């Protein structure tokens, strides 16, 4: 069965960096794009961008350029999200989500990781 | 950027029908997807492409989309349906390619 398993919660100080992992299993990793979604405490879902798991080419949503980096290690079917120069407002749960292409669209997130809470506090 | 508007909350008695709307400019021309998120859990896809259900999702969950409003309908509501629900579309003209709605909290009375 398809599974996306993310790394555990992180507590970081402002200015530090964090790297969140998302390990996929149960399907061919390079056949589906991987997306990242942020959810701040008590807030809704916010799409951060996606990475082409074939080419490794990332696309970042507005507001997630500069400090945010998506990467892959296809040998272990894992996607990564790295955030540098952390700020208090980066405190959120970060989800990876597989993008599924149906007959009508290529825009569905059919499987999600369990989420990784990143807390930024001094 | 493209905006999807949902009511903040919907309350429904067990066994009744809950309808959650998602408003957007000419949303009827887009494919709409719906996610259920229970507290402390990741979102789960419940309806995709306006009205299709992933395997394992009960038939009680259905969707429709026309004009400027998409609707997720939950029939014969159960206590376990209490959750936040988000609509989502893809919009090529938006800087946010994948847009989520504001979310609706469904409370089962």
Coordinates of C-alpha atoms in Angstrom, one line a residue:
Chain A
X1 CA 0.0 0.0 0.0
X2 CA 1.1 3.6 -0.7
X3 CA 2.7 5.3 2.3
X4 CA 4.4 8.6 2.8
X5 CA 6.3 8.6 6.1
X6 CA 7.8 11.9 7.3
X7 CA 10.5 12.6 9.8
X8 CA 9.7 13.6 13.4
X9 CA 9.0 17.0 15.0
X10 CA 11.7 19.6 15.2
X11 CA 12.4 22.4 17.6
X12 CA 14.7 25.0 16.2
X13 CA 16.0 28.4 17.2
X14 CA 15.5 31.5 14.9
X15 CA 18.1 31.6 12.2
X16 CA 18.7 27.9 12.2
X17 CA 17.9 25.4 9.4
X18 CA 15.8 22.3 9.3
X19 CA 15.4 19.4 6.8
X20 CA 12.2 17.4 6.7
X21 CA 12.2 14.1 4.9
X22 CA 9.3 12.2 3.2
X23 CA 9.9 8.6 2.5
X24 CA 7.7 7.0 -0.1
X25 CA 6.8 3.3 -0.4
X26 CA 4.3 1.1 -2.2
X27 CA 4.6 2.7 -5.6
X28 CA 7.2 3.8 -8.2
X29 CA 8.6 7.0 -6.6
X30 CA 9.5 8.7 -9.9
X31 CA 6.1 8.2 -11.4
X32 CA 4.4 10.8 -9.3
X33 CA 5.2 14.4 -8.5
X34 CA 5.7 15.3 -4.9
X35 CA 4.2 18.4 -3.4
X36 CA 4.7 20.3 -0.1
X37 CA 1.9 21.9 1.9
X38 CA 2.1 24.1 5.0
X39 CA -0.4 24.4 7.8
X40 CA 0.2 27.1 10.4
X41 CA -1.3 26.6 13.9
X42 CA -5.1 26.8 13.7
X43 CA -4.9 27.8 10.0
X44 CA -5.8 26.3 6.6
X45 CA -3.7 24.5 4.0
X46 CA -1.2 26.4 1.9
X47 CA 0.5 24.9 -1.2
X48 CA 4.2 25.5 -1.1
X49 CA 5.3 24.0 -4.4
X50 CA 6.3 20.7 -6.0
X51 CA 9.2 18.8 -7.3
X52 CA 9.4 16.7 -10.4
X53 CA 10.6 13.3 -9.2
X54 CA 12.0 12.4 -12.6
X55 CA 14.1 15.5 -13.3
X56 CA 14.4 16.8 -9.8
X57 CA 13.2 20.2 -11.0
X58 CA 11.4 22.1 -8.2
X59 CA 8.7 24.8 -8.6
X60 CA 8.0 27.1 -5.7
X61 CA 4.8 29.0 -4.9
X62 CA 5.0 32.7 -4.3
X63 CA 6.1 33.3 -0.8
X64 CA 8.2 30.2 -0.7
X65 CA 11.2 31.3 -2.7
X66 CA 14.7 31.9 -1.4
X67 CA 14.7 30.1 2.0
X68 CA 12.9 26.9 0.9
X69 CA 14.5 24.1 -1.0
X70 CA 13.0 20.9 -2.3
X71 CA 15.3 18.0 -3.1
X72 CA 15.2 14.3 -3.8
X73 CA 17.2 11.1 -3.2
X74 CA 15.6 8.7 -5.6
X75 CA 17.8 5.8 -4.5
X76 CA 15.8 5.8 -1.3
X77 CA 12.5 7.1 -2.6
X78 CA 12.7 10.2 -0.4
X79 CA 11.8 13.8 -0.9
X80 CA 13.2 16.6 1.3
X81 CA 12.1 20.1 2.3
X82 CA 14.9 22.3 3.7
X83 CA 14.1 25.7 5.3
X84 CA 17.0 28.0 6.2
X85 CA 17.1 31.2 8.3
X86 CA 14.1 30.0 10.3
X87 CA 11.7 32.6 11.6
X88 CA 9.0 32.3 14.2
X89 CA 6.4 32.5 11.5
X90 CA 7.7 29.3 9.9
X91 CA 6.2 27.4 12.9
X92 CA 3.8 25.0 11.2
X93 CA 3.0 21.5 10.2
X94 CA 4.6 20.6 6.9
X95 CA 3.0 17.9 4.7
X96 CA 4.3 16.1 1.7
X97 CA 1.6 15.0 -0.7
X98 CA 1.7 12.8 -3.8
X99 CA 0.1 14.3 -6.9
X100 CA -2.2 12.0 -8.8
X101 CA -3.3 12.5 -12.5
X102 CA -6.9 11.5 -13.1
X103 CA -8.6 11.4 -16.5
X104 CA -9.8 14.9 -15.9
X105 CA -6.9 16.7 -14.2
X106 CA -3.4 16.3 -12.9
X107 CA -4.1 18.2 -9.7
X108 CA -5.2 15.8 -7.0
X109 CA -3.3 15.0 -3.8
X110 CA -4.2 11.4 -3.2
X111 CA -1.8 10.4 -0.5
X112 CA -0.3 12.6 2.3
X113 CA 2.5 12.2 4.8
X114 CA 1.5 12.3 8.5
X115 CA 3.0 15.8 8.8
X116 CA 6.1 17.2 10.5
X117 CA 5.7 19.9 13.1
X118 CA 8.5 22.5 12.9
X119 CA 8.6 24.8 15.9
X120 CA 10.8 27.9 15.8
X121 CA 11.4 29.5 19.2
X122 CA 14.2 31.0 21.1
Chain B
X1 CA -4.7 35.0 -7.4
X2 CA -7.7 32.7 -7.5
X3 CA -9.8 32.6 -4.3
X4 CA -11.9 29.8 -3.0
X5 CA -14.4 30.8 -0.3
X6 CA -16.0 28.4 2.2
X7 CA -18.3 29.0 5.1
X8 CA -16.3 28.8 8.4
X9 CA -18.7 26.3 10.0
X10 CA -21.6 24.0 9.3
X11 CA -23.6 22.2 12.0
X12 CA -25.7 19.1 11.4
X13 CA -27.6 16.5 13.4
X14 CA -26.6 12.9 13.1
X15 CA -28.5 11.2 10.2
X16 CA -29.1 14.4 8.4
X17 CA -27.4 15.9 5.4
X18 CA -24.5 18.4 5.5
X19 CA -23.7 20.6 2.5
X20 CA -20.4 22.4 2.3
X21 CA -20.0 25.1 -0.4
X22 CA -16.9 26.3 -2.2
X23 CA -17.2 29.5 -4.1
X24 CA -14.9 30.7 -6.8
X25 CA -15.1 32.6 -10.1
X26 CA -16.4 30.2 -12.7
X27 CA -15.4 27.3 -10.6
X28 CA -17.7 25.1 -12.7
X29 CA -15.0 25.2 -15.4
X30 CA -12.5 23.6 -13.1
X31 CA -12.0 20.2 -11.4
X32 CA -12.7 20.5 -7.7
X33 CA -11.2 18.2 -5.1
X34 CA -12.3 17.8 -1.4
X35 CA -10.2 16.8 1.6
X36 CA -11.3 15.8 5.1
X37 CA -9.0 16.7 8.0
X38 CA -9.6 15.5 11.5
X39 CA -7.8 17.1 14.5
X40 CA -4.1 16.2 14.6
X41 CA -4.3 14.2 11.4
X42 CA -3.2 14.7 7.8
X43 CA -5.8 15.6 5.2
X44 CA -7.6 12.7 3.4
X45 CA -9.0 12.9 -0.1
X46 CA -12.8 12.3 -0.1
X47 CA -13.9 13.5 -3.5
X48 CA -11.9 14.3 -6.6
X49 CA -12.8 15.7 -10.1
X50 CA -16.0 17.2 -8.7
X51 CA -17.8 14.0 -7.9
X52 CA -15.6 10.9 -8.0
X53 CA -14.7 9.0 -4.8
X54 CA -11.4 7.3 -4.0
X55 CA -11.7 3.7 -3.1
X56 CA -12.6 3.3 0.6
X57 CA -14.6 6.5 0.8
X58 CA -18.3 5.9 1.7
X59 CA -21.0 6.6 -0.9
X60 CA -22.4 9.1 1.6
X61 CA -19.8 11.6 0.3
X62 CA -20.7 13.2 -3.0
X63 CA -19.9 16.3 -4.9
X64 CA -21.2 18.6 -7.5
X65 CA -19.9 21.7 -9.3
X66 CA -21.6 24.3 -11.5
X67 CA -21.3 28.0 -12.1
X68 CA -19.6 29.7 -9.3
X69 CA -20.2 27.1 -6.6
X70 CA -19.0 23.6 -5.9
X71 CA -20.7 21.6 -3.2
X72 CA -19.6 18.6 -1.0
X73 CA -22.6 16.7 0.3
X74 CA -22.4 14.3 3.3
X75 CA -25.5 12.2 3.6
X76 CA -26.6 10.4 6.8
X77 CA -24.0 12.2 8.8
X78 CA -22.2 10.3 11.5
X79 CA -20.2 11.5 14.5
X80 CA -17.0 10.4 12.8
X81 CA -17.6 12.9 10.0
X82 CA -16.8 15.8 12.3
X83 CA -13.8 17.4 10.8
X84 CA -12.5 20.3 8.7
X85 CA -13.1 20.1 5.0
X86 CA -11.2 21.9 2.3
X87 CA -11.9 22.3 -1.4
X88 CA -9.0 22.6 -3.9
X89 CA -8.5 23.4 -7.5
X90 CA -5.7 23.9 -10.0
X91 CA -5.5 27.4 -11.5
X92 CA -2.9 27.9 -14.2
X93 CA -3.4 31.7 -14.2
X94 CA -2.6 31.9 -10.5
X95 CA 0.8 32.3 -8.9
X96 CA -0.5 29.7 -6.6
X97 CA -1.0 26.8 -9.0
X98 CA -2.8 24.7 -6.5
X99 CA -5.4 26.7 -4.4
X100 CA -7.1 25.5 -1.3
X101 CA -10.3 26.9 0.1
X102 CA -10.5 28.6 3.4
X103 CA -11.9 25.4 5.1
X104 CA -15.1 24.5 6.8
X105 CA -15.5 23.0 10.3
X106 CA -18.3 20.5 10.3
X107 CA -19.8 19.9 13.7
X108 CA -22.1 17.0 14.4
X109 CA -24.6 18.0 17.0

